[in-house]
Amino acid sequence: MEKVKTIEEIEEIRTKKRAELDLRVNLKANTVEKHILVCRGTGCTSSKSPKIIENFRKIIEEKGIKNVRVIQTGCFGLCAKGPIVIIRPEDVFYAHVKPEDCEEIINTHIVEGKLVERLLCKDIDGTLVKRLDELNFYKKQQRIALKNCGIIDPEVIDEYIAFDGYKALEKVLTSMTKEQVIEEISNSGLRGRGGAGFPTGKKWSFTAMANADQKYVVCNADEGDPGAFMDRSILEGDPHSVLEAMTIAGYAIGASQGYIYVRAEYPIAVQRLRVAIKQAREYGLLGDNILGTGFKFDIDIRLGAGAFVCGEETALLESIEGRRGQPRLKPPYPANSGLFGKPTLINNVETYANVTRIIINGANWYSSIGTETSKGTKVFALGGNVNNVGLVEVPMGTTLREIVFDIGGGIPNGRKFKAAQTGGPSGGCIPEEHLDTPIDYESLSKIGSMMGSGGLIVMDETKCMVDIARFYLDFTVSESCGKCTPCRIGTKRMLEILERMCEGKAKPGDIEKLEKLANSIKKSAVCGLGQTAPNPVLSTLKYFRNEYEEHVMNGKCPAGYCKALCNLKIQPDKCKGCGLCKRNCPVNAISGEVKQPHVIDTSKCIKCGTCVDKCPFKAIVRG
Amino acid sequence: MINLTIDGKQVQVKENTTILEAARQNGIDIPTLCFLKGINMAGDCRMCIVEIEGRKGFATSCIQVAEEGMVVRTNSPEILEARKTILDLILSNHHIDCLTCVRGGNCELQQLAKKLNIREIEYEGEKLEHEIDDKSPAIVRDFNKCVLCRRCVATCKKVQNVGAIDCTSRGFTSTISTTYDCSLNDVDCTFCGQCIQSCPTGALREKEYINEVWDKINDGDSYVVVQTAPAVRVALGEEFGMKIGTNVKGKMVTALKQLGFDKVFDTNTGADFTIMEEANEFIERLTNGGVLPMITSCSPGWVRFAEKNYPELLDHLSTCKSPHQMFGAIVKSYFAKKYDIDPKKIVMVSVMPCIAKKYEASREEMEVDGLRDVDYVLTTRELARMIRQANIDFENLEDSNFDDPMGEATGAGAIFGTTGGVMEAALRTAADTLEGKDLKDIEYKEIRGEKGIKEATLNIAGKEVKIAVASSLANARKIMDKIKDGKCDYHFIEIMACPGGCVMGGGQPIKDSKTRATVDVRKLRANSLYSIDEKSVIRKSHENPALKQIYKEFFGKAGSHVAHKYLHTSYSKKEKYEI
Ligand SMILES: Cc1cc2nc3c(=O)[nH]c(=O)nc-3n(C[C@H](O)[C@H](O)[C@H](O)COP(=O)(O)O)c2cc1C
Ligand code: SF4
Ligand code: SF4
Ligand code: SF4
Ligand code: SF4
Ligand code: SF4
Ligand code: SF4
Ligand code: FES
Ligand code: FES
């Protein structure tokens, strides 16, 4: 084992490294060096960013170029434009880079000092964007949890240290009592980012107060919400921030062992965590005598098999203990009887990622951000029918409209906004009329949705709300652990009713039945999964009841989405008789003479919608 | 003490009382389904939900402990509606055919449907279809009737520490299953039948041999002999609405005769034989340096458990057959010869409190000269069904006595039916033999009672004899692990697979969860056996006159060559899983 580094030695690394890395954050850095940052988040990695890094390094070496380093980073957030390459200090941002583009970037950008215009990104309004911070996507964001993502190499602990890494731990261990740490967290107003929004300081204090010879700190990195990848990005881009926060939590509650429960489907995150833990141990930032202060804390990784319910804290504990991932009944809460029956603190990845900032900048700074009841920022995985798909971090209180239209760049294809879904399968659909709601825990649940872990799916006018509810119920039904009756059978029955509706087989009274069952499950299921499973149904019933009624009473899908309830029709006045639809129809259901209006034989048509997409004159409609 | 309000009533309960218990203690009943006191407290079914003022969502009354000042409502319209919805959901996935279901009339689900006044199933939808597993000779599993309360799983795991069954799959398709979904016959199940006792529905049941027995009674050619185990007589009455533990021996014998059995014998006499052989075997081992501790072998659930889990320790088991097997062998040999009946025509039926005995009777080893010791094993419940089928008004029957020549058994034979009884009976004979006198002090109170493991050190003929009595397989495992680790200095151990012994056997009348929570069924039935013993004139097996006669005429003495041929058996390693 290496010698434990002292506070002075860490500070030395910090000063030296910070100067070296100034160009990462300072446009006017006084240096001849250039850093080519290549995203190695899951998105960009799967579109070949490792190859890009390899190519850059090869070319640089072949050409003998000096003062240029190629750095892997975590996710920049704009994954839909990946693979992303950023060159600092000038902060030029290239999108959709292919391994073949490396040569040109080196030649044009590095050697000649000119921009590779074809790789620049266009903003929604069509303007060419040169720098990352010019992009509307970033303008309203404020990065706290994602602070280091895209700036540092997550596999190099010195880079983390350079940007105030482990400074919070140092501060806590040398100048704060446990009580002071908990008070700081409480005063910051930080609330759990894993879904329920429980005040983090309170949770720490409950766990601290529990009497036991052994306590545990657990990080919930299960992130099973479909479409969410906030936690993954944090772990991939800044793993040490979570390790450091867990160590601080260990000090505050009196634990010496931590576990990170991360899903096995996140191989990059797992690997980065492994590297980070190893490096932290080598530096004595984890282990028996942290920073020479005598404080002892270590962290191990536990892999989850990917069941959504294993993200529920007690099911997660069962799973760590080696049993079937099934929720326990609460009380007792983990703070009193958690892992192996010992008091256990469980927080979400993003919750932890805020901790070091709070310690360094103070509770007052943190609580100045956000709304009355919800402080700080929240990371959202923005997806669906929105122009800028990606990861965004905004102060609490930002309105949905700002996120969807300013940051997200609005709805593509000139379509209209219909609803935004937050909170994943536990959340609800928010209609246009509530777009100006400032996002925080309370306001979201007031309008029938919830913060959840941070999924935010935008839906345009072509989406059927009954089908959306069906989609989410389908997810919960397949993820129900089967422990309790309301969820095991009840959600299945809800799904069956929704399926009937989408297939045009609903019976009068089905809406009322559905609603009654939903309300009953909400109150009687054992865990959060079942208790929140009806939310997508209840919220769509609340705002889009007429769509349900159309399905049930009139056998119609107003959005023209449910295949069984709509026919495709060619509008004769719009059809120019080009024949494109006829050629593309997979079942030869379309006939017509050239330059004459075509017709669809509904008895043959399988409603695949190919013709709708192919028609250059938008002559084909569903209805 | 804790003060709380339930349905507007101020009540006071002890600390750590659940809301359910608190309510029941105060005359308020809350319906339950998955709850089984001390065994299954998982809060799965949600039948028992209540409202607690100031709390979001419903609370689980079977688990939630009453707290000072709590205000609880068990019957608000909303709660009643929610419970109805939950039951509706369970029924929507249930193959409802009460009329032909073995549990019709004694089913907790059926009771709930009645109590909640279910008139139609509101949320009808897909029903899971399960194949019925009836491969084993003892247990039938029909998961089309399963409500997934997991009471069986908890019983098998916690009470028996076997873990043959568990919940597999997830969500709607969750099922109780075995390793690789095999038949119960092919896994580590011991056929103890305790899961059947715990099951609120007809999903788990014994394999019925009623029709086979009727056929034999009616075929005009067979000589059908029936024997009844000690524990049957103190439980059968419950099936006819009599008090738990009522001794209905006389009525039972009359009923059996009316059913048409050619002879009605008492397994207690078989038990006396077992004691003779077992006490003799014990003395042999003790005095000649045989393998000790010696462990009783009259509980086939336990024997199967040992064969599957401790094959290396099988020589600790007594080689004695269980009483009904011994008795069957005697009937087909001594009795047949003496009364000149063709033994091939004798059909031996055992009425037992036990599920595992159905399996035991089918074991290869259980025959002599090509004659099966026992042909059919019926449970106490099956006997009750036959009595009902034959339109017998059980409660108003006159008493009658078991047939000669196997006649009346001893008090020692009677207490076989409860934990500690075999040991006590064996000690009465062994002590007399070792001391060489007729001891007067014959009640071994230290090994009576409900404790799972009871130990005592006795002084017999100047020798210190350490004994232990264990009931339930979880306790059996504790003892066996001790033996395995060489940390066991007992000389003689009694093990029964069922917690409390045969009075609580898997074939006994099934008690619902509420009865089990509020009445000590084991004690009532066991006390009834002890009082039979107390009232018996002869209380030591070796003094049974019929037995003495048979030894004289047929076996010679205990442990003789002839006795070994008919009354002893052997054991062999059984694979845990036959996959
Ligand atoms: C079905 C279900 C799934 C959950 N999944 C996650 C998850 O993936 N990640 C997470 O941090 N919390 C998840 N939670 C919430 C956790 O139970 C728990 O509240 C959280 O980890 C606490 O951390 P926090 O206070 O920092 O939010 C889930 C809850 C439920 C009911
Ligand atoms: S609500 Fe669903 S996931 Fe949660 S315990 Fe019940 S069955 Fe399992
Ligand atoms: S593609 Fe459109 S315009 Fe062309 S024939 Fe078909 S409907 Fe008419
Ligand atoms: S298990 Fe109960 S409810 Fe189901 S069919 Fe049998 S008796 Fe009826
Ligand atoms: S019969 Fe006994 S061992 Fe077999 S599954 Fe049931 S409880 Fe378990
Ligand atoms: S088999 Fe019986 S005891 Fe087991 S879960 Fe099903 S209903 Fe419950
Ligand atoms: S204890 Fe009795 S009822 Fe239970 S398995 Fe053994 S013999 Fe059968
Ligand atoms: S993964 Fe590269 S920007 Fe998100
Ligand atoms: S949850 Fe209490 S009886 Fe099932």
GROMACS .gro file of N, CA and C in nm, chain A residues 65-154:
model
  270
   65ILE      N    1   0.320   1.670  -3.352
   65ILE     CA    2   0.265   1.797  -3.304
   65ILE      C    3   0.289   1.809  -3.154
   66LYS      N    4   0.333   1.923  -3.112
   66LYS     CA    5   0.364   1.945  -2.971
   66LYS      C    6   0.248   2.019  -2.902
   67ASN      N    7   0.247   2.010  -2.774
   67ASN     CA    8   0.154   2.088  -2.692
   67ASN      C    9   0.006   2.060  -2.716
   68VAL      N   10  -0.025   1.943  -2.769
   68VAL     CA   11  -0.167   1.909  -2.784
   68VAL      C   12  -0.191   1.777  -2.712
   69ARG      N   13  -0.291   1.780  -2.622
   69ARG     CA   14  -0.325   1.656  -2.551
   69ARG      C   15  -0.468   1.615  -2.584
   70VAL      N   16  -0.488   1.486  -2.593
   70VAL     CA   17  -0.623   1.436  -2.618
   70VAL      C   18  -0.675   1.377  -2.486
   71ILE      N   19  -0.790   1.426  -2.443
   71ILE     CA   20  -0.841   1.389  -2.312
   71ILE      C   21  -0.979   1.325  -2.326
   72GLN      N   22  -1.001   1.216  -2.256
   72GLN     CA   23  -1.138   1.162  -2.250
   72GLN      C   24  -1.212   1.230  -2.136
   73THR      N   25  -1.339   1.259  -2.162
   73THR     CA   26  -1.420   1.320  -2.054
   73THR      C   27  -1.552   1.246  -2.041
   74GLY      N   28  -1.629   1.287  -1.943
   74GLY     CA   29  -1.766   1.238  -1.931
   74GLY      C   30  -1.856   1.313  -2.026
   75CYS      N   31  -1.984   1.288  -2.010
   75CYS     CA   32  -2.085   1.338  -2.102
   75CYS      C   33  -2.100   1.490  -2.096
   76PHE      N   34  -2.115   1.551  -2.214
   76PHE     CA   35  -2.137   1.697  -2.220
   76PHE      C   36  -2.285   1.731  -2.209
   77GLY      N   37  -2.369   1.632  -2.226
   77GLY     CA   38  -2.511   1.658  -2.213
   77GLY      C   39  -2.586   1.656  -2.344
   78LEU      N   40  -2.520   1.698  -2.452
   78LEU     CA   41  -2.590   1.704  -2.580
   78LEU      C   42  -2.566   1.575  -2.659
   79CYS      N   43  -2.603   1.467  -2.597
   79CYS     CA   44  -2.566   1.336  -2.652
   79CYS      C   45  -2.617   1.316  -2.794
   80ALA      N   46  -2.733   1.375  -2.826
   80ALA     CA   47  -2.790   1.355  -2.958
   80ALA      C   48  -2.697   1.410  -3.067
   81LYS      N   49  -2.606   1.497  -3.028
   81LYS     CA   50  -2.514   1.553  -3.127
   81LYS      C   51  -2.379   1.484  -3.123
   82GLY      N   52  -2.371   1.376  -3.051
   82GLY     CA   53  -2.243   1.309  -3.035
   82GLY      C   54  -2.204   1.227  -3.154
   83PRO      N   55  -2.083   1.179  -3.161
   83PRO     CA   56  -1.974   1.207  -3.068
   83PRO      C   57  -1.930   1.354  -3.072
   84ILE      N   58  -1.901   1.404  -2.955
   84ILE     CA   59  -1.868   1.544  -2.942
   84ILE      C   60  -1.719   1.560  -2.911
   85VAL      N   61  -1.662   1.658  -2.977
   85VAL     CA   62  -1.521   1.692  -2.953
   85VAL      C   63  -1.515   1.840  -2.922
   86ILE      N   64  -1.442   1.876  -2.818
   86ILE     CA   65  -1.428   2.017  -2.783
   86ILE      C   66  -1.280   2.050  -2.772
   87ILE      N   67  -1.247   2.162  -2.829
   87ILE     CA   68  -1.105   2.200  -2.821
   87ILE      C   69  -1.090   2.323  -2.733
   88ARG      N   70  -1.006   2.310  -2.633
   88ARG     CA   71  -0.987   2.417  -2.536
   88ARG      C   72  -0.843   2.465  -2.547
   89PRO      N   73  -0.817   2.587  -2.511
   89PRO     CA   74  -0.903   2.680  -2.438
   89PRO      C   75  -1.007   2.752  -2.522
   90GLU      N   76  -1.000   2.746  -2.654
   90GLU     CA   77  -1.094   2.830  -2.731
   90GLU      C   78  -1.237   2.778  -2.725
   91ASP      N   79  -1.253   2.657  -2.674
   91ASP     CA   80  -1.388   2.606  -2.649
   91ASP      C   81  -1.469   2.586  -2.776
   92VAL      N   82  -1.402   2.541  -2.879
   92VAL     CA   83  -1.475   2.515  -3.004
   92VAL      C   84  -1.534   2.374  -2.998
   93PHE      N   85  -1.654   2.365  -3.050
   93PHE     CA   86  -1.738   2.250  -3.023
   93PHE      C   87  -1.777   2.183  -3.154
   94TYR      N   88  -1.728   2.063  -3.177
   94TYR     CA   89  -1.760   1.988  -3.299
   94TYR      C   90  -1.857   1.874  -3.267
   95ALA      N   91  -1.958   1.865  -3.354
   95ALA     CA   92  -2.063   1.765  -3.329
   95ALA      C   93  -2.056   1.653  -3.434
   96HIS      N   94  -2.118   1.541  -3.402
   96HIS     CA   95  -2.124   1.426  -3.492
   96HIS      C   96  -1.990   1.395  -3.557
   97VAL      N   97  -1.887   1.396  -3.476
   97VAL     CA   98  -1.754   1.372  -3.531
   97VAL      C   99  -1.735   1.223  -3.558
   98LYS      N  100  -1.675   1.196  -3.672
   98LYS     CA  101  -1.647   1.056  -3.704
   98LYS      C  102  -1.497   1.034  -3.695
   99PRO      N  103  -1.455   0.910  -3.674
   99PRO     CA  104  -1.311   0.884  -3.665
   99PRO      C  105  -1.236   0.940  -3.786
  100GLU      N  106  -1.300   0.938  -3.905
  100GLU     CA  107  -1.233   0.988  -4.026
  100GLU      C  108  -1.213   1.139  -4.022
  101ASP      N  109  -1.286   1.207  -3.933
  101ASP     CA  110  -1.276   1.353  -3.930
  101ASP      C  111  -1.153   1.401  -3.854
  102CYS      N  112  -1.087   1.313  -3.782
  102CYS     CA  113  -0.978   1.356  -3.694
  102CYS      C  114  -0.866   1.428  -3.771
  103GLU      N  115  -0.832   1.369  -3.882
  103GLU     CA  116  -0.725   1.425  -3.964
  103GLU      C  117  -0.757   1.571  -3.996
  104GLU      N  118  -0.880   1.593  -4.043
  104GLU     CA  119  -0.918   1.728  -4.085
  104GLU      C  120  -0.917   1.824  -3.966
  105ILE      N  121  -0.965   1.776  -3.852
  105ILE     CA  122  -0.966   1.864  -3.734
  105ILE      C  123  -0.824   1.904  -3.697
  106ILE      N  124  -0.734   1.806  -3.699
  106ILE     CA  125  -0.595   1.837  -3.665
  106ILE      C  126  -0.538   1.935  -3.767
  107ASN      N  127  -0.555   1.902  -3.896
  107ASN     CA  128  -0.496   1.986  -3.999
  107ASN      C  129  -0.554   2.126  -3.997
  108THR      N  130  -0.685   2.134  -4.000
  108THR     CA  131  -0.749   2.263  -4.015
  108THR      C  132  -0.748   2.343  -3.885
  109HIS      N  133  -0.795   2.274  -3.779
  109HIS     CA  134  -0.810   2.349  -3.654
  109HIS      C  135  -0.677   2.369  -3.582
  110ILE      N  136  -0.608   2.259  -3.557
  110ILE     CA  137  -0.486   2.268  -3.476
  110ILE      C  138  -0.371   2.331  -3.554
  111VAL      N  139  -0.348   2.278  -3.675
  111VAL     CA  140  -0.231   2.325  -3.749
  111VAL      C  141  -0.256   2.462  -3.811
  112GLU      N  142  -0.372   2.474  -3.885
  112GLU     CA  143  -0.393   2.600  -3.956
  112GLU      C  144  -0.463   2.704  -3.872
  113GLY      N  145  -0.522   2.661  -3.760
  113GLY     CA  146  -0.590   2.757  -3.673
  113GLY      C  147  -0.723   2.805  -3.730
  114LYS      N  148  -0.786   2.723  -3.819
  114LYS     CA  149  -0.916   2.761  -3.874
  114LYS      C  150  -1.024   2.664  -3.824
  115LEU      N  151  -1.149   2.706  -3.837
  115LEU     CA  152  -1.258   2.620  -3.792
  115LEU      C  153  -1.294   2.518  -3.898
  116VAL      N  154  -1.332   2.400  -3.854
  116VAL     CA  155  -1.385   2.299  -3.947
  116VAL      C  156  -1.536   2.323  -3.950
  117GLU      N  157  -1.578   2.410  -4.039
  117GLU     CA  158  -1.717   2.457  -4.032
  117GLU      C  159  -1.821   2.348  -4.046
  118ARG      N  160  -1.790   2.250  -4.129
  118ARG     CA  161  -1.892   2.148  -4.153
  118ARG      C  162  -1.924   2.066  -4.029
  119LEU      N  163  -1.834   2.071  -3.931
  119LEU     CA  164  -1.859   1.993  -3.810
  119LEU      C  165  -1.915   2.079  -3.696
  120LEU      N  166  -1.931   2.206  -3.726
  120LEU     CA  167  -1.990   2.290  -3.622
  120LEU      C  168  -2.138   2.259  -3.612
  121CYS      N  169  -2.191   2.300  -3.503
  121CYS     CA  170  -2.329   2.266  -3.475
  121CYS      C  171  -2.418   2.382  -3.512
  122LYS      N  172  -2.537   2.352  -3.565
  122LYS     CA  173  -2.634   2.458  -3.593
  122LYS      C  174  -2.731   2.464  -3.479
  123ASP      N  175  -2.760   2.584  -3.432
  123ASP     CA  176  -2.862   2.596  -3.328
  123ASP      C  177  -2.998   2.584  -3.394
  124ILE      N  178  -3.102   2.578  -3.315
  124ILE     CA  179  -3.235   2.559  -3.369
  124ILE      C  180  -3.271   2.670  -3.468
  125ASP      N  181  -3.226   2.789  -3.438
  125ASP     CA  182  -3.259   2.901  -3.528
  125ASP      C  183  -3.169   2.903  -3.651
  126GLY      N  184  -3.083   2.805  -3.666
  126GLY     CA  185  -3.003   2.796  -3.786
  126GLY      C  186  -2.865   2.861  -3.775
  127THR      N  187  -2.841   2.936  -3.671
  127THR     CA  188  -2.709   2.999  -3.659
  127THR      C  189  -2.603   2.895  -3.628
  128LEU      N  190  -2.488   2.919  -3.685
  128LEU     CA  191  -2.376   2.830  -3.663
  128LEU      C  192  -2.316   2.859  -3.525
  129VAL      N  193  -2.298   2.756  -3.449
  129VAL     CA  194  -2.248   2.780  -3.314
  129VAL      C  195  -2.104   2.736  -3.306
  130LYS      N  196  -2.023   2.825  -3.253
  130LYS     CA  197  -1.882   2.793  -3.245
  130LYS      C  198  -1.849   2.738  -3.107
  131ARG      N  199  -1.898   2.811  -3.009
  131ARG     CA  200  -1.861   2.772  -2.873
  131ARG      C  201  -1.980   2.709  -2.802
  132LEU      N  202  -1.942   2.618  -2.715
  132LEU     CA  203  -2.042   2.547  -2.638
  132LEU      C  204  -2.138   2.642  -2.567
  133ASP      N  205  -2.082   2.742  -2.502
  133ASP     CA  206  -2.167   2.828  -2.420
  133ASP      C  207  -2.251   2.924  -2.504
  134GLU      N  208  -2.233   2.919  -2.636
  134GLU     CA  209  -2.320   3.002  -2.720
  134GLU      C  210  -2.451   2.930  -2.751
  135LEU      N  211  -2.449   2.804  -2.727
  135LEU     CA  212  -2.566   2.722  -2.760
  135LEU      C  213  -2.679   2.751  -2.661
  136ASN      N  214  -2.798   2.772  -2.718
  136ASN     CA  215  -2.913   2.799  -2.630
  136ASN      C  216  -2.930   2.688  -2.527
  137PHE      N  217  -2.892   2.567  -2.572
  137PHE     CA  218  -2.905   2.451  -2.485
  137PHE      C  219  -2.839   2.474  -2.350
  138TYR      N  220  -2.727   2.545  -2.352
  138TYR     CA  221  -2.653   2.561  -2.226
  138TYR      C  222  -2.686   2.689  -2.152
  139LYS      N  223  -2.750   2.781  -2.222
  139LYS     CA  224  -2.762   2.914  -2.164
  139LYS      C  225  -2.836   2.919  -2.031
  140LYS      N  226  -2.942   2.845  -2.021
  140LYS     CA  227  -3.018   2.854  -1.897
  140LYS      C  228  -2.978   2.748  -1.794
  141GLN      N  229  -2.877   2.674  -1.827
  141GLN     CA  230  -2.837   2.568  -1.734
  141GLN      C  231  -2.744   2.622  -1.626
  142GLN      N  232  -2.747   2.556  -1.513
  142GLN     CA  233  -2.651   2.586  -1.409
  142GLN      C  234  -2.597   2.454  -1.358
  143ARG      N  235  -2.468   2.436  -1.370
  143ARG     CA  236  -2.414   2.303  -1.343
  143ARG      C  237  -2.348   2.294  -1.206
  144ILE      N  238  -2.410   2.215  -1.121
  144ILE     CA  239  -2.351   2.188  -0.990
  144ILE      C  240  -2.317   2.039  -0.982
  145ALA      N  241  -2.420   1.958  -1.000
  145ALA     CA  242  -2.396   1.814  -0.995
  145ALA      C  243  -2.311   1.769  -1.114
  146LEU      N  244  -2.329   1.838  -1.227
  146LEU     CA  245  -2.256   1.800  -1.348
  146LEU      C  246  -2.132   1.885  -1.369
  147LYS      N  247  -2.093   1.955  -1.265
  147LYS     CA  248  -1.988   2.055  -1.277
  147LYS      C  249  -1.863   2.005  -1.350
  148ASN      N  250  -1.816   1.891  -1.314
  148ASN     CA  251  -1.692   1.840  -1.371
  148ASN      C  252  -1.712   1.758  -1.497
  149CYS      N  253  -1.838   1.726  -1.527
  149CYS     CA  254  -1.864   1.640  -1.642
  149CYS      C  255  -1.828   1.714  -1.770
  150GLY      N  256  -1.742   1.654  -1.848
  150GLY     CA  257  -1.701   1.720  -1.971
  150GLY      C  258  -1.583   1.812  -1.951
  151ILE      N  259  -1.533   1.822  -1.830
  151ILE     CA  260  -1.418   1.909  -1.805
  151ILE      C  261  -1.295   1.827  -1.768
  152ILE      N  262  -1.317   1.726  -1.684
  152ILE     CA  263  -1.201   1.649  -1.640
  152ILE      C  264  -1.202   1.509  -1.701
  153ASP      N  265  -1.083   1.449  -1.694
  153ASP     CA  266  -1.074   1.308  -1.728
  153ASP      C  267  -1.113   1.230  -1.603
  154PRO      N  268  -1.227   1.159  -1.608
  154PRO     CA  269  -1.277   1.094  -1.486
  154PRO      C  270  -1.186   0.984  -1.434
   0.00000   0.00000   0.00000
